[in-house]
Short mmCIF file of C-alpha atoms in Angstrom, two decimals:
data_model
loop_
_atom_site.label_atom_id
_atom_site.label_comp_id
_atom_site.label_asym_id
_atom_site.label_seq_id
_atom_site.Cartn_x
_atom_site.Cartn_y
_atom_site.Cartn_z
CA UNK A 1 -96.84 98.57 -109.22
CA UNK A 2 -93.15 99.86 -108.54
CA UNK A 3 -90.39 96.85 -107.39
CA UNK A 4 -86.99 97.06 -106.72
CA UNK A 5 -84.53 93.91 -107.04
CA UNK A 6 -81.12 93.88 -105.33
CA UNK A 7 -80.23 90.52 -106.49
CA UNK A 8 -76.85 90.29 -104.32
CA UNK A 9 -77.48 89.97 -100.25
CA UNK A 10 -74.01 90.04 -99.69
CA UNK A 11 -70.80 90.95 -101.29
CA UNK A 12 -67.49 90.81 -100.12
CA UNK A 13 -64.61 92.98 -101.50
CA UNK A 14 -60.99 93.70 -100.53
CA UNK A 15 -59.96 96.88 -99.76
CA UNK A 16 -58.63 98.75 -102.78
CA UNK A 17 -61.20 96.75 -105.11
CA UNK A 18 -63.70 98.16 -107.25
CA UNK A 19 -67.19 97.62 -106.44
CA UNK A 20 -70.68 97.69 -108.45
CA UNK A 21 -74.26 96.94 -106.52
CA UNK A 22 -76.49 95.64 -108.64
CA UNK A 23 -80.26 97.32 -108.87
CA UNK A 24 -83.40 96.23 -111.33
CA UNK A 25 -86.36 98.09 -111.25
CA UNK A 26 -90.19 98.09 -111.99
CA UNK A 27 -91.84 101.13 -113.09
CA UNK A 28 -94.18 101.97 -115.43
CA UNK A 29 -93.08 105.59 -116.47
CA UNK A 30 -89.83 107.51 -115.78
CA UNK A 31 -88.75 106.73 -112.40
CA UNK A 32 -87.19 108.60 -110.10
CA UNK A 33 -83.96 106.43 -108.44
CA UNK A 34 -81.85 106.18 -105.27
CA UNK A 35 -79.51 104.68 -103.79
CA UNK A 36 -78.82 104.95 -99.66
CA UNK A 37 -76.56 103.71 -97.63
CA UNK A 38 -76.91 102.79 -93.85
CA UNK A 39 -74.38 102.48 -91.80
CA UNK A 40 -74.49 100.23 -88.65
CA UNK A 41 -76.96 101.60 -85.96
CA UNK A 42 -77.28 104.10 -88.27
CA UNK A 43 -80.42 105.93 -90.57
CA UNK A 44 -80.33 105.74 -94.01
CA UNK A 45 -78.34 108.54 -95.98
CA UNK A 46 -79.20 109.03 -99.33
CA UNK A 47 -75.79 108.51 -101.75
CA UNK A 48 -77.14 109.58 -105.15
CA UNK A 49 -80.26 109.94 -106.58
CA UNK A 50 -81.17 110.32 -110.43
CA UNK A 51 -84.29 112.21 -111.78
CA UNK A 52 -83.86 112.59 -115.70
CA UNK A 53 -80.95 114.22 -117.41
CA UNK A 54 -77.35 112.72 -117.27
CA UNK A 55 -77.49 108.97 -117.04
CA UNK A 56 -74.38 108.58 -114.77
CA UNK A 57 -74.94 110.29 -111.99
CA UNK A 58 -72.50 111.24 -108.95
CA UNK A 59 -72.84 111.35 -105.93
CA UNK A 60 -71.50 111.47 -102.12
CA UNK A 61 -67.96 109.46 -100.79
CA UNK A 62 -67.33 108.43 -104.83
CA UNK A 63 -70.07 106.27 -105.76
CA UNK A 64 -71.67 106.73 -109.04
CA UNK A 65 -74.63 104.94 -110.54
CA UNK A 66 -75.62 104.90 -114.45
CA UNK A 67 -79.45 104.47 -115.07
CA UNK A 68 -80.09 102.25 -117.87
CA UNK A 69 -83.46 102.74 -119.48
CA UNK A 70 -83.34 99.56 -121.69
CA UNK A 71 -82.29 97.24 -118.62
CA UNK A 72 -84.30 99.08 -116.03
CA UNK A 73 -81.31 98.95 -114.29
CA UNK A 74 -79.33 101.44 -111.50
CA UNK A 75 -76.04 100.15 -110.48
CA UNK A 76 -74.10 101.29 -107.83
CA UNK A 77 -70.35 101.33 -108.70
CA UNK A 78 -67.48 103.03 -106.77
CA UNK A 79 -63.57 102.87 -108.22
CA UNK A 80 -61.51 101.81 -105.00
CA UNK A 81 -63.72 100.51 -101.80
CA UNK A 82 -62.78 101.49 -98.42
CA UNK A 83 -63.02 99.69 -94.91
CA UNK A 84 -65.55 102.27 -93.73
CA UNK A 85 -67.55 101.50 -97.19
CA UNK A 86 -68.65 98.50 -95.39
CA UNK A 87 -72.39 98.75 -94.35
CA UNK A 88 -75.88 98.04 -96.03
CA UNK A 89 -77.09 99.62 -99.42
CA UNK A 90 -80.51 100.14 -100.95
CA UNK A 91 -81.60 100.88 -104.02
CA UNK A 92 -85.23 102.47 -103.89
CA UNK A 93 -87.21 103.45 -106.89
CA UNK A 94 -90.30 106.33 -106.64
CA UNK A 95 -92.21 108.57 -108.98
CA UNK A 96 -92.48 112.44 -109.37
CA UNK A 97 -94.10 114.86 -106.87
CA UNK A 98 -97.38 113.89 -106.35
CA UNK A 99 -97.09 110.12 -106.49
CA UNK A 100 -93.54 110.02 -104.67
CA UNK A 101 -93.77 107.26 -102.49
CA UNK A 102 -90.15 105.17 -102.81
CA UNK A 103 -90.21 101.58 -102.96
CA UNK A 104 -87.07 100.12 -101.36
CA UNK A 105 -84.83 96.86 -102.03
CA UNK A 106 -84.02 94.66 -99.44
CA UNK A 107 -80.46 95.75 -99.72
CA UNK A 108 -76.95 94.36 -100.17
CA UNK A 109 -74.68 94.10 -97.42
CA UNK A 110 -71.10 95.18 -98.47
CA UNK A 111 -68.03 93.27 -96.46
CA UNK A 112 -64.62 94.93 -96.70
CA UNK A 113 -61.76 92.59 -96.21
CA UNK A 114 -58.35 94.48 -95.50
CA UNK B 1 -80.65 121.63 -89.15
CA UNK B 2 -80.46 118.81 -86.50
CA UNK B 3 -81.92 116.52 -88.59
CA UNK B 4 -85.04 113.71 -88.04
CA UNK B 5 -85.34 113.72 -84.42
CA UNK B 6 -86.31 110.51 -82.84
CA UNK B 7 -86.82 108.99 -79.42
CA UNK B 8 -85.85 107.09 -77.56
CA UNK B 9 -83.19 105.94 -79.36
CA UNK B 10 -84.06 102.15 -77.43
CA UNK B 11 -86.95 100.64 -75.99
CA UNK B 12 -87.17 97.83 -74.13
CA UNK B 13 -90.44 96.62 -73.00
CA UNK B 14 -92.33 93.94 -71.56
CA UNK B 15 -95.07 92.05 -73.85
CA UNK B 16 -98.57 93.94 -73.38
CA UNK B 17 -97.28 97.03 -72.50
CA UNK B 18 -97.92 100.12 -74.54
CA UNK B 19 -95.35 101.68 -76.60
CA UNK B 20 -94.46 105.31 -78.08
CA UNK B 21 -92.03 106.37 -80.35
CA UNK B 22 -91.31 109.88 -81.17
CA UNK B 23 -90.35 111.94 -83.98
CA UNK B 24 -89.60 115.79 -84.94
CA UNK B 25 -89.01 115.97 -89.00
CA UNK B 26 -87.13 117.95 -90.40
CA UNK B 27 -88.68 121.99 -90.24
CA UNK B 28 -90.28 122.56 -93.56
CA UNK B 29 -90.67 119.38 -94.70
CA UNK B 30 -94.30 118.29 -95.60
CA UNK B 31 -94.15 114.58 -95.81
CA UNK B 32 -93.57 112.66 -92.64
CA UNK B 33 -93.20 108.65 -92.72
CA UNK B 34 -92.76 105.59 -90.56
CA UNK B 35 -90.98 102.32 -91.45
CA UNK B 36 -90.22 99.26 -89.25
CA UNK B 37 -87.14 97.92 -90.51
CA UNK B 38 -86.30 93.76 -89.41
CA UNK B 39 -84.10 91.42 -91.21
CA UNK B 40 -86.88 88.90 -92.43
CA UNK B 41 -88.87 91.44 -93.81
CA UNK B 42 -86.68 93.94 -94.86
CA UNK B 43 -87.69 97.89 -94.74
CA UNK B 44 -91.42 98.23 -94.34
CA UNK B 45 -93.56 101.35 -94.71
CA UNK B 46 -96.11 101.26 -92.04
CA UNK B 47 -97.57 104.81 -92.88
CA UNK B 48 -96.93 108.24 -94.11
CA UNK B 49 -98.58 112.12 -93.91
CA UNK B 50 -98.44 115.37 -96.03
CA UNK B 51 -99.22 118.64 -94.74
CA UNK B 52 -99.86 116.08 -91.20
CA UNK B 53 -102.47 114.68 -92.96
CA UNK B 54 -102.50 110.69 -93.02
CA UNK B 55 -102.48 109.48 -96.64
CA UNK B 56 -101.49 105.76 -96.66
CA UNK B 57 -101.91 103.63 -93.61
CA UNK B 58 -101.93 100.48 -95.50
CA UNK B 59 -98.76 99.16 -94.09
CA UNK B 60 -99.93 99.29 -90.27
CA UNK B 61 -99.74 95.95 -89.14
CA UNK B 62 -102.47 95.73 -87.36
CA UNK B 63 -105.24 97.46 -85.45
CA UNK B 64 -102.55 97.43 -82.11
CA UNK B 65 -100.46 100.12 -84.04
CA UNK B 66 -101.56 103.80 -84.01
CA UNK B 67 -99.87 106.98 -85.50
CA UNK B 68 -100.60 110.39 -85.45
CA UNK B 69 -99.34 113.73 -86.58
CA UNK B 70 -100.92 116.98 -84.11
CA UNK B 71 -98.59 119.49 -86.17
CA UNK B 72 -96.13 119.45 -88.90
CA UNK B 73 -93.34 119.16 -86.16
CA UNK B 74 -94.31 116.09 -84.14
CA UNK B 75 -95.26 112.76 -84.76
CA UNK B 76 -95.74 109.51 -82.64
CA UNK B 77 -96.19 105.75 -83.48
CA UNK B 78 -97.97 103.97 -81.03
CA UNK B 79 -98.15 100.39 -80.20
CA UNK B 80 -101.22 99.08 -77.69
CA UNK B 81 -99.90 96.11 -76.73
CA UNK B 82 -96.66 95.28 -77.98
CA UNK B 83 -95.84 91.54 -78.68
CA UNK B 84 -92.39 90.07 -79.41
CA UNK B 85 -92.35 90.30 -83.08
CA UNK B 86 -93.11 93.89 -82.54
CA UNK B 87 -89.75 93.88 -82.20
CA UNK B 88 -87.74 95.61 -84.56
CA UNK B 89 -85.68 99.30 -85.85
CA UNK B 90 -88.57 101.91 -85.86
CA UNK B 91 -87.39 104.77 -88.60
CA UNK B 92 -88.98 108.05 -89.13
CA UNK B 93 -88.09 109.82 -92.09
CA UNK B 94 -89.45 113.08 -93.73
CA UNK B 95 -89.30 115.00 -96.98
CA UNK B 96 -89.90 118.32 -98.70
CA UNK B 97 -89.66 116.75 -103.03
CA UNK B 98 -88.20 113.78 -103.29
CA UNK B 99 -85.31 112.97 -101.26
CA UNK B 100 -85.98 111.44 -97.87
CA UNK B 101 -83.83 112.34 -94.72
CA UNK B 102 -83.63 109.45 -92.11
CA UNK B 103 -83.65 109.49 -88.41
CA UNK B 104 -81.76 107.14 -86.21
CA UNK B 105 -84.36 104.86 -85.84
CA UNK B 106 -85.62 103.44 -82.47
CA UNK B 107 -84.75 99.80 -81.48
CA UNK B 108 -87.27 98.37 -79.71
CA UNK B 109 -87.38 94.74 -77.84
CA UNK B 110 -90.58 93.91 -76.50
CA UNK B 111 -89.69 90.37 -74.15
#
């Protein structure tokens, strides 16, 4: 069965500061990874997603993520966080077409201080 | 594209009363799905279609929650009756591959 840890509930950051979300996954073949974002009384809006290829992928507002095969990990990371970065991420981890059904983290919620 | 439709947007309701929610995915997409999102439990998948077909209803609650899909651009999520810890952010989402586009979500209080 698929699992996504997001080991972090909260973090706090200063404005300015860099910024990496932590993501382990369970998955017994290549997954297919993703990281949203939702913003209060908001959806979810997908920031980045990686299929296969590139291992650092990019993706909307600067955020990157690098896939790690050997630590099943996906970490979020973005160089300089801004106020309106605060909100709540998941990570969510799926398979191909056909047995795409993502399993989502219980998120991290990211506090900007000024 | 508007987007995932959803509505209402809130819902506030008195315990034993029925309750719909409403969604219109996004045109062309083939995979429709509901979650009820809370803070102890986290972002739950109650049930999802393809082609509005449903495939997995494992994640319905219980036998008071209903969902059905009459044509690929309409969906409701029905509960009959609603009980305080029904309470919770109803999201529809839907999906044409593997990316999923979010609605709003629907905030219902059931007193």
């Amino acid at each position: 069965a698929q699992s996504v840890t997001q080991p972090d509930i909260h973090i706090t950051v200063s404005e300015g500061a860099s910024l990496e979300l932590r993501c382990n996954y369970s998955y017994g073949a290549t997954p297919y990874l993703f990281w949203y974002v939702q913003s209060p009384g908001q959806g979810l809006q997908l920031l980045l997603k990686y299929f296969s290829g590139d291992t650092l992928v990019q993706g909307i507002k600067g955020f990157e993520a690098e896939f790690k095969r050997s630590q099943s990990s996906f970490n979020l990371r973005k160089p300089s966080v801004h106020w309106s970065d605060a909100a709540e991420y998941f990570c969510a981890v799926g398979g191909g077409r056909g047995s795409y059904i993502p399993t989502f983290g219980r998120g991290t919620s990211l506090i900007v201080h000024p | 594209d508007a987007g995932v439709i959803q509505s209402p947007r809130h819902e506030v309701t008195e315990m034993g009363q029925e309750v719909t929610l409403r969604c219109k995915p996004i045109s062309g997409h083939d995979y429709l799905f509901w979650y009820r999102q809370t803070m102890m439990r986290g972002l739950e998948l109650l049930i999802y279609f393809n082609n509005n077909v449903p495939i997995d209803d494992s994640g319905m609650p219980e036998d008071r929650f209903s969902a059905k899909m009459p044509n690929a651009s309409f969906s409701t999520l029905k509960i009959q009756p609603s009980e305080p810890r029904d309470s919770a952010v109803y999201f529809c989402a839907s999906s044409y591959g593997n990316e999923q586009f979010f609605g709003p979500g629907t905030r219902l209080t059931v007193l």
